[in-house]
Coordinates of N, CA and C in Angstrom, one line a residue:
X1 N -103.1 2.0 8.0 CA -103.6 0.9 8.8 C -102.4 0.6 9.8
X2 N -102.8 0.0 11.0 CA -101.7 0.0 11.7 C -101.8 -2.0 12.4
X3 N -101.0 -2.2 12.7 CA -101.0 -4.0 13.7 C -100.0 -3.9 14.4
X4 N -99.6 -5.3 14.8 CA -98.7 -5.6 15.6 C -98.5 -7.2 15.5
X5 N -97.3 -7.4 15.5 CA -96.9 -8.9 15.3 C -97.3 -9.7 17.0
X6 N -98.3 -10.7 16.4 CA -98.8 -11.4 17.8 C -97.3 -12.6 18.1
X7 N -97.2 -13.3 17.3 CA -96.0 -14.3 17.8 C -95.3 -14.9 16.2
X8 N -94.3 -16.1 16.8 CA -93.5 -16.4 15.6 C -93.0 -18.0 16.4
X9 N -93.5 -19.0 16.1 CA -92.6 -20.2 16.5 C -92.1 -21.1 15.1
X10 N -90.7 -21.3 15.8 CA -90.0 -21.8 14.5 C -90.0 -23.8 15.2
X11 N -90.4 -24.8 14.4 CA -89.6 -25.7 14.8 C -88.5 -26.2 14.0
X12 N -87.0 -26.3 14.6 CA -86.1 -26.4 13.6 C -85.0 -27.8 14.1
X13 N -84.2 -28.4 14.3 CA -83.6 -29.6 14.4 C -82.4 -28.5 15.5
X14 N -81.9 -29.4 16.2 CA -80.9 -29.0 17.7 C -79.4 -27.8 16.4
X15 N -79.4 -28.1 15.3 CA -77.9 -27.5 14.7 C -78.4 -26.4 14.1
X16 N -79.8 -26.1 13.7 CA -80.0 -24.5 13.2 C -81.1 -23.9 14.4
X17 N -80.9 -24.3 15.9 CA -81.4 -23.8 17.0 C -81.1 -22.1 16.9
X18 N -80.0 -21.9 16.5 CA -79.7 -20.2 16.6 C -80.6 -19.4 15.8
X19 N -80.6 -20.3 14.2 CA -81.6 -19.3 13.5 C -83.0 -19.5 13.8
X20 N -83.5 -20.6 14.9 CA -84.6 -20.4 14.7 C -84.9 -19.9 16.3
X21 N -83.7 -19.3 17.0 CA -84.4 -17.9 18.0 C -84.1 -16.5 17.5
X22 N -83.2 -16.3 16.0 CA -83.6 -15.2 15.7 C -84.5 -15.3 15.1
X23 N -85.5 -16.4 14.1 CA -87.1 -15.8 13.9 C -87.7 -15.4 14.6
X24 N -87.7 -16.4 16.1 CA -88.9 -16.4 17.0 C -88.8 -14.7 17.5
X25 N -87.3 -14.0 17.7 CA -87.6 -13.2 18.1 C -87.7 -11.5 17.4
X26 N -87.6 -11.9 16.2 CA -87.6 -11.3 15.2 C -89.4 -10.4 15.5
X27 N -89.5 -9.3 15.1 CA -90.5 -8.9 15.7 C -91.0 -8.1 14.0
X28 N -92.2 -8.7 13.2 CA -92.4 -8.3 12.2 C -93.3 -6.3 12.1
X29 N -93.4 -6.2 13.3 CA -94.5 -4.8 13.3 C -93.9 -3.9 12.4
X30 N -92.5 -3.9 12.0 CA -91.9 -2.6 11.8 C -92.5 -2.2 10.4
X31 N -93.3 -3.1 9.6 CA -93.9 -2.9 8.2 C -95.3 -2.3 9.0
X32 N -95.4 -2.2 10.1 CA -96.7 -1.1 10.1 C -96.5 0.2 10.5
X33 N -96.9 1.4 11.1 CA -98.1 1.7 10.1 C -98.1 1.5 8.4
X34 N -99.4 1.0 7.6 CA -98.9 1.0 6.5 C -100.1 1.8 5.8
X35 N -99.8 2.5 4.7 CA -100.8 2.7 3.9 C -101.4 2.0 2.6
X36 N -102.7 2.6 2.6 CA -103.1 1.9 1.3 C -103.7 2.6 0.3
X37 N -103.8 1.9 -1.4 CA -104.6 3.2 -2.0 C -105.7 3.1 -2.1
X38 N -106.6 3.4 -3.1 CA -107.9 3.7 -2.5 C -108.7 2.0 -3.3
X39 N -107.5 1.3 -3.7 CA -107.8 -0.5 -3.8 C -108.1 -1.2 -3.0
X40 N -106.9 -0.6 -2.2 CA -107.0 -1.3 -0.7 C -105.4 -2.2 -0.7
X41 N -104.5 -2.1 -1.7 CA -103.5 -2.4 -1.9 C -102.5 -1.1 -0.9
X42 N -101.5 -2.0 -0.7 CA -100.4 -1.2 0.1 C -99.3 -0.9 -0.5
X43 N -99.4 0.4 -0.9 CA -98.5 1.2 -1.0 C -97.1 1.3 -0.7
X44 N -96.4 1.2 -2.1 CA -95.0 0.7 -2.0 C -94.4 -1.2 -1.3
X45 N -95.9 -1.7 -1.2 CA -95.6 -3.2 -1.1 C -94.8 -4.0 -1.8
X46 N -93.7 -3.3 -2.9 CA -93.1 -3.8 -3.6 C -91.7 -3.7 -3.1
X47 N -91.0 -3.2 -2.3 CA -90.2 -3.0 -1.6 C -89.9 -3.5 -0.6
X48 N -88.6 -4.5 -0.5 CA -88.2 -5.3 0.6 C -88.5 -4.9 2.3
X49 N -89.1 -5.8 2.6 CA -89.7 -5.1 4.4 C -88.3 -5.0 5.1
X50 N -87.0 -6.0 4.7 CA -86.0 -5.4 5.7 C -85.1 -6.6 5.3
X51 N -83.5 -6.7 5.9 CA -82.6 -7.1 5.7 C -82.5 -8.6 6.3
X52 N -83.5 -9.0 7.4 CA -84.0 -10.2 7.7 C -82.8 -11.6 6.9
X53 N -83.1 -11.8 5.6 CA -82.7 -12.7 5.0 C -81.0 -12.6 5.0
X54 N -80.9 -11.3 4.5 CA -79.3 -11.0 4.8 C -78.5 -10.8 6.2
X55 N -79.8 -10.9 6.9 CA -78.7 -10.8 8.3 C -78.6 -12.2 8.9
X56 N -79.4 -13.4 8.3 CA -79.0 -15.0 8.7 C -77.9 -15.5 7.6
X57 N -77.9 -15.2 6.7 CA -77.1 -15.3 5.5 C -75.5 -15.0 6.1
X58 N -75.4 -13.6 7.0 CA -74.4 -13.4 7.5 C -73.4 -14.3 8.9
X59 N -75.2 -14.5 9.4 CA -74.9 -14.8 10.8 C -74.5 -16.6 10.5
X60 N -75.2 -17.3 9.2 CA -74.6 -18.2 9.1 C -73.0 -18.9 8.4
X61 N -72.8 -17.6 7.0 CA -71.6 -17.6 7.2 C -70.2 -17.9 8.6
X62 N -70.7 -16.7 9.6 CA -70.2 -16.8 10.8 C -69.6 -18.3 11.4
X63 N -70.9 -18.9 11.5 CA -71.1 -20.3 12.2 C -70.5 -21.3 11.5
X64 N -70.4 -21.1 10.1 CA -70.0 -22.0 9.2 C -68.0 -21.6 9.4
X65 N -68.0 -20.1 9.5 CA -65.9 -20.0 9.4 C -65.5 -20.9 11.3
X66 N -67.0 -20.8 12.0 CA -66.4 -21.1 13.2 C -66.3 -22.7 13.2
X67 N -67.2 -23.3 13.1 CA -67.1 -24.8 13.0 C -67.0 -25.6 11.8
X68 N -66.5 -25.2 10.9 CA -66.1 -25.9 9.6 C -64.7 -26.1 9.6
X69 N -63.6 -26.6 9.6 CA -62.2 -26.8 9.7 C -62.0 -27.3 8.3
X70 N -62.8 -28.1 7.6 CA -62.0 -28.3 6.5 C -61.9 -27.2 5.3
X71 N -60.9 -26.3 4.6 CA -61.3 -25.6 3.8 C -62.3 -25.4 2.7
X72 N -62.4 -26.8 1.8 CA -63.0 -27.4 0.9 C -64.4 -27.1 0.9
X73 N -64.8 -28.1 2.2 CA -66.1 -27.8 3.0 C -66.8 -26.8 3.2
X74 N -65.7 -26.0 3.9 CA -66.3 -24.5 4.8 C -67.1 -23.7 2.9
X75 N -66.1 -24.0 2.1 CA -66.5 -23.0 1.1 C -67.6 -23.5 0.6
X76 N -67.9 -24.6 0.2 CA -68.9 -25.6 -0.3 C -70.1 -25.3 1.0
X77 N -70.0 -25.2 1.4 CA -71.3 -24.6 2.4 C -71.3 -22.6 2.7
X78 N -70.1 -22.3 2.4 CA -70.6 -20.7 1.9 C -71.2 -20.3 0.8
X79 N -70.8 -21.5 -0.1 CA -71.7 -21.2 -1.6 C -73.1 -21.7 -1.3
X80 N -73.2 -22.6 -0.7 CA -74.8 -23.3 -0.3 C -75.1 -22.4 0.5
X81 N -75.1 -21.7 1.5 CA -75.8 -20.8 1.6 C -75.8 -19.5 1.1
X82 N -75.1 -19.1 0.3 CA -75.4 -17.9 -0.6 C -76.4 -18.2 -1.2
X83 N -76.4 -19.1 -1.9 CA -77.5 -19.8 -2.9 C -79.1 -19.5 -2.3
X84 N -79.8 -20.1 -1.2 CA -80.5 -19.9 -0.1 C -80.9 -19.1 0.1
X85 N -79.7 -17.5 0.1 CA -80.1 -16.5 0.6 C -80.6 -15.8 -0.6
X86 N -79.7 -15.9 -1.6 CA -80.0 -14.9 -2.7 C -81.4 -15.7 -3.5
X87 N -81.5 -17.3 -3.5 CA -83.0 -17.4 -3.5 C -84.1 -17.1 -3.4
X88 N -83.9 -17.1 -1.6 CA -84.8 -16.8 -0.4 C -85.4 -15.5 -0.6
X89 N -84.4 -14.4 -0.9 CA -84.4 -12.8 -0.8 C -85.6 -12.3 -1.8
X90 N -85.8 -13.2 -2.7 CA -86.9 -12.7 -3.9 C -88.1 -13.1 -4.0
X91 N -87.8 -13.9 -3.3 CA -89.5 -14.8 -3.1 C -90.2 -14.8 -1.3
X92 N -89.6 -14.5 -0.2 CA -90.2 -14.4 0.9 C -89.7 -12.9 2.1
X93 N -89.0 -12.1 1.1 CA -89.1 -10.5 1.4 C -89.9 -9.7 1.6
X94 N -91.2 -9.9 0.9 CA -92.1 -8.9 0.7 C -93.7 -9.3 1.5
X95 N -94.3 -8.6 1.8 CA -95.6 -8.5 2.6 C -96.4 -8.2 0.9
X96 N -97.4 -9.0 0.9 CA -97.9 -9.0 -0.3 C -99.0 -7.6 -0.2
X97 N -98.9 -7.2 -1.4 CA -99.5 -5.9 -1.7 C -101.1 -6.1 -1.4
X98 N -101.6 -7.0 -1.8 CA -103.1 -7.2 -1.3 C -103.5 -8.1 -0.4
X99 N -102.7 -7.6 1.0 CA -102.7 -8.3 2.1 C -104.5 -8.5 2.4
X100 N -104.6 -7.0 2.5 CA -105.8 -6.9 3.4 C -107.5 -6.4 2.6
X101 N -107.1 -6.9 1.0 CA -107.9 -7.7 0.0 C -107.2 -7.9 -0.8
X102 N -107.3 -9.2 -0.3 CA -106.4 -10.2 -1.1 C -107.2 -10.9 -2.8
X103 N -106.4 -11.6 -3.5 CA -106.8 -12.2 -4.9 C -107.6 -13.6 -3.9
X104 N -108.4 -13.6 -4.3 CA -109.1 -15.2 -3.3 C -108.5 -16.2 -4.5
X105 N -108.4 -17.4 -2.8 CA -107.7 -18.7 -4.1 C -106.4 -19.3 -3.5
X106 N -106.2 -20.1 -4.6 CA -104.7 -20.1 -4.6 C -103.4 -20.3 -5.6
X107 N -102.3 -19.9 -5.5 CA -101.2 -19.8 -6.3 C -100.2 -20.4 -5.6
X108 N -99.3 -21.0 -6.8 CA -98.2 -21.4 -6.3 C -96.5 -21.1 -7.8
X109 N -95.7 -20.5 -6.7 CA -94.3 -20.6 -7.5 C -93.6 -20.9 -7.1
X110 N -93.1 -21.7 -8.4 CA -91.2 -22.5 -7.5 C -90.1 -21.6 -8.0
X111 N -89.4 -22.1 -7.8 CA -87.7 -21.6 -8.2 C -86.8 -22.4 -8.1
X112 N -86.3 -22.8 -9.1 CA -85.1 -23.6 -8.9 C -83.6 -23.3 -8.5
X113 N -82.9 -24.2 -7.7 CA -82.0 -23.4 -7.0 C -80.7 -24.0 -7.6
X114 N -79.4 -23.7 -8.7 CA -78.5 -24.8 -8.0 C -77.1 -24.7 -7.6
X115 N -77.0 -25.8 -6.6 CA -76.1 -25.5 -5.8 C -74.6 -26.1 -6.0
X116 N -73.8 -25.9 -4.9 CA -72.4 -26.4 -5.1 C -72.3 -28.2 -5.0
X117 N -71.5 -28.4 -6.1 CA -71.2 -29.8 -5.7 C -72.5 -30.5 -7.0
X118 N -73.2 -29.6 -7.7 CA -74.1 -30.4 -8.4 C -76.0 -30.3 -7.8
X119 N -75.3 -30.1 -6.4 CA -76.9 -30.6 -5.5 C -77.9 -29.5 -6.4
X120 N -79.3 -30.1 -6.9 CA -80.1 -29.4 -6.7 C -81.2 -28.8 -5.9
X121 N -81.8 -28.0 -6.1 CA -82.8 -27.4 -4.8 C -83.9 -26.7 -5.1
X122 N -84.7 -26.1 -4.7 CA -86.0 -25.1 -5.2 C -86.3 -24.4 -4.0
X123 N -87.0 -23.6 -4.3 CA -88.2 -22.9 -3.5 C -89.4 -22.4 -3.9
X124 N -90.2 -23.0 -2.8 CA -91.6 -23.3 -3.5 C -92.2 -22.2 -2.7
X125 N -93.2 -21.2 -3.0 CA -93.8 -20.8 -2.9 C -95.4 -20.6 -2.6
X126 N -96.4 -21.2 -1.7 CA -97.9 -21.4 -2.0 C -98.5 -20.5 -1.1
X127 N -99.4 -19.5 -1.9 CA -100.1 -18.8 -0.9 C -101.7 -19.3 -1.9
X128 N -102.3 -19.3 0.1 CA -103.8 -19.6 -0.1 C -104.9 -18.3 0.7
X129 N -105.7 -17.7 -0.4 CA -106.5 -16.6 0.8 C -108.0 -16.8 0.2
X130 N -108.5 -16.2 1.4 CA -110.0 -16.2 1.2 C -110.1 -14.8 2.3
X131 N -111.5 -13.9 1.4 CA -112.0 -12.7 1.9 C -113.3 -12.8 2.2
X132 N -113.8 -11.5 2.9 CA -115.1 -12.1 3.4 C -116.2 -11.5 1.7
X133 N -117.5 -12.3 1.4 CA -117.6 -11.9 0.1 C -118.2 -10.7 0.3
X134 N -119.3 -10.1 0.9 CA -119.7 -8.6 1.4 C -118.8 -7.5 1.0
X135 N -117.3 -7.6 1.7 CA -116.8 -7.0 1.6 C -115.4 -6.4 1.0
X136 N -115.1 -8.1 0.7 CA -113.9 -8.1 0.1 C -112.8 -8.1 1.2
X137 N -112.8 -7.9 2.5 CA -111.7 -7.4 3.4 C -111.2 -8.9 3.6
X138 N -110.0 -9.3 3.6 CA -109.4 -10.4 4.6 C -109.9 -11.0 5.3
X139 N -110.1 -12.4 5.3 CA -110.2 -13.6 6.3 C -109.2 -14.2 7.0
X140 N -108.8 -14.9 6.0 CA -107.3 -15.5 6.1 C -106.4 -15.3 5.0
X141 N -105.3 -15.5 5.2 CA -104.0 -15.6 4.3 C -103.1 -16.2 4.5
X142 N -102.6 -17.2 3.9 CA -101.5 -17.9 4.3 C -100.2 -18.4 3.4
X143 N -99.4 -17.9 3.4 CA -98.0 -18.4 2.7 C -97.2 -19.1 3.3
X144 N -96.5 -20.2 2.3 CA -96.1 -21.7 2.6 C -94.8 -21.6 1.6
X145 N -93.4 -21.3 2.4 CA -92.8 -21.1 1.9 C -92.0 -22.5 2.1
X146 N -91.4 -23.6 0.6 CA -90.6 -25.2 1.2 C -89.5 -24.9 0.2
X147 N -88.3 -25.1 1.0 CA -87.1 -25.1 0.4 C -86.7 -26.8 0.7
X148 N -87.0 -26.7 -0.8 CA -85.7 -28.3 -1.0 C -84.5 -28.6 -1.4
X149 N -84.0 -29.3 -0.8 CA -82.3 -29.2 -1.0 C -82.3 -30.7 -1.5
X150 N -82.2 -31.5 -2.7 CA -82.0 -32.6 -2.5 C -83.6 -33.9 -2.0
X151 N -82.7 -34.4 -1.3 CA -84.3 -35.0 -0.5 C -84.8 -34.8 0.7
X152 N -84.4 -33.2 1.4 CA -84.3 -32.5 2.6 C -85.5 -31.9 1.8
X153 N -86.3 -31.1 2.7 CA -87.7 -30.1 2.8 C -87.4 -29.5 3.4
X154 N -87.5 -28.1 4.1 CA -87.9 -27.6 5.3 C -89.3 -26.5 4.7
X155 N -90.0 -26.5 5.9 CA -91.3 -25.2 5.4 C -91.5 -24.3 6.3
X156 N -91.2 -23.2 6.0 CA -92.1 -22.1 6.6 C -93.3 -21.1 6.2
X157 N -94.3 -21.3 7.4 CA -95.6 -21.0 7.7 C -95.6 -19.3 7.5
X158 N -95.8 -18.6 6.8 CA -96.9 -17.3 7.6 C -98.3 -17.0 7.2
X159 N -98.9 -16.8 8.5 CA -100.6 -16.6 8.6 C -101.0 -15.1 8.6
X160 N -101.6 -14.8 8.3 CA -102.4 -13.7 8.5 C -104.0 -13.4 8.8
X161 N -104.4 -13.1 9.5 CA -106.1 -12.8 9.8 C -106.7 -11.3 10.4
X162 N -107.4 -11.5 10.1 CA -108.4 -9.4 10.8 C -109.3 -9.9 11.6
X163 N -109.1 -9.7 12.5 CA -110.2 -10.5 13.3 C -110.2 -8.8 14.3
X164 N -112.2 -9.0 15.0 CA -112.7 -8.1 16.2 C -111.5 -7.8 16.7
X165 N -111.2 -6.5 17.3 CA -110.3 -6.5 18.9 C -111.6 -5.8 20.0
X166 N -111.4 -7.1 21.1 CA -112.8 -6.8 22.0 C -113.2 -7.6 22.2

């Protein structure tokens, strides 16, 4: 099966502006062509789609040795985001195996995160799908990924749909 990633908008506060033009421009196609077996499950979907997570992990390190001056600090925010990343990396890596007939419904997992200094955190996980019932193929799909830090949220969206081309 083959696609192409139509778009990606992040909205993010003016201080994590950088990571959210590398989402926007982050270009997810590279997981296609994909195969599938004869379920309809994709093959080898258990395997990380790419380094994505570890390369903001890096790129924020960076930002954190450039504008952090106090030592104390700088490290207390390298451990907080290690934390994040190595969270992040297990729960929103993967293109789910029954993308394109999916389990209809919905599920949800958390994860507890914790962090330096005491702070607690999680990551919540919720995906919602519905297929068409004839055929079982994909409608929609949606994962709702909310990291909490404390009394901070942030959420990110991914959709999926099969829709006519024509």
């Amino acid at each position: 099966m083959d696609a192409s990633h139509i778009s990606a908008k992040v909205d993010a506060p003016p201080s994590l502006a950088a990571f959210a033009r590398m989402e926007e421009a982050r270009d997810a196609s590279a997981i296609f062509p994909v195969q599938l077996d004869r379920s309809g499950l994709i093959v080898g979907g258990d395997e990380e789609t790419g380094p994505d997570i570890g390369t903001a992990v890096a790129r924020a390190m960076d930002i954190i040795e450039a504008a952090v001056a106090n030592p104390r600090e700088r490290q207390e925010a390298r451990s907080f985001i290690s934390s994040i990343g190595n969270a992040a990396s297990g729960l929103v890596s993967q293109v789910p195996r029954d993308l394109f007939y999916p389990a209809t419904g919905q599920s949800v997992e958390t994860q507890p995160v914790m962090l330096a200094g005491g702070l607690q955190g999680s990551f919540e996980v919720a995906i919602a799908a519905s297929a068409d019932p004839q055929t079982g193929l994909l409608r929609h799909s949606e994962r709702r990924v909310t990291t909490r830090i404390g009394d901070s949220s942030r959420e990110t969206r991914e959709a999926w749909r099969i829709v006519p081309v024509g």
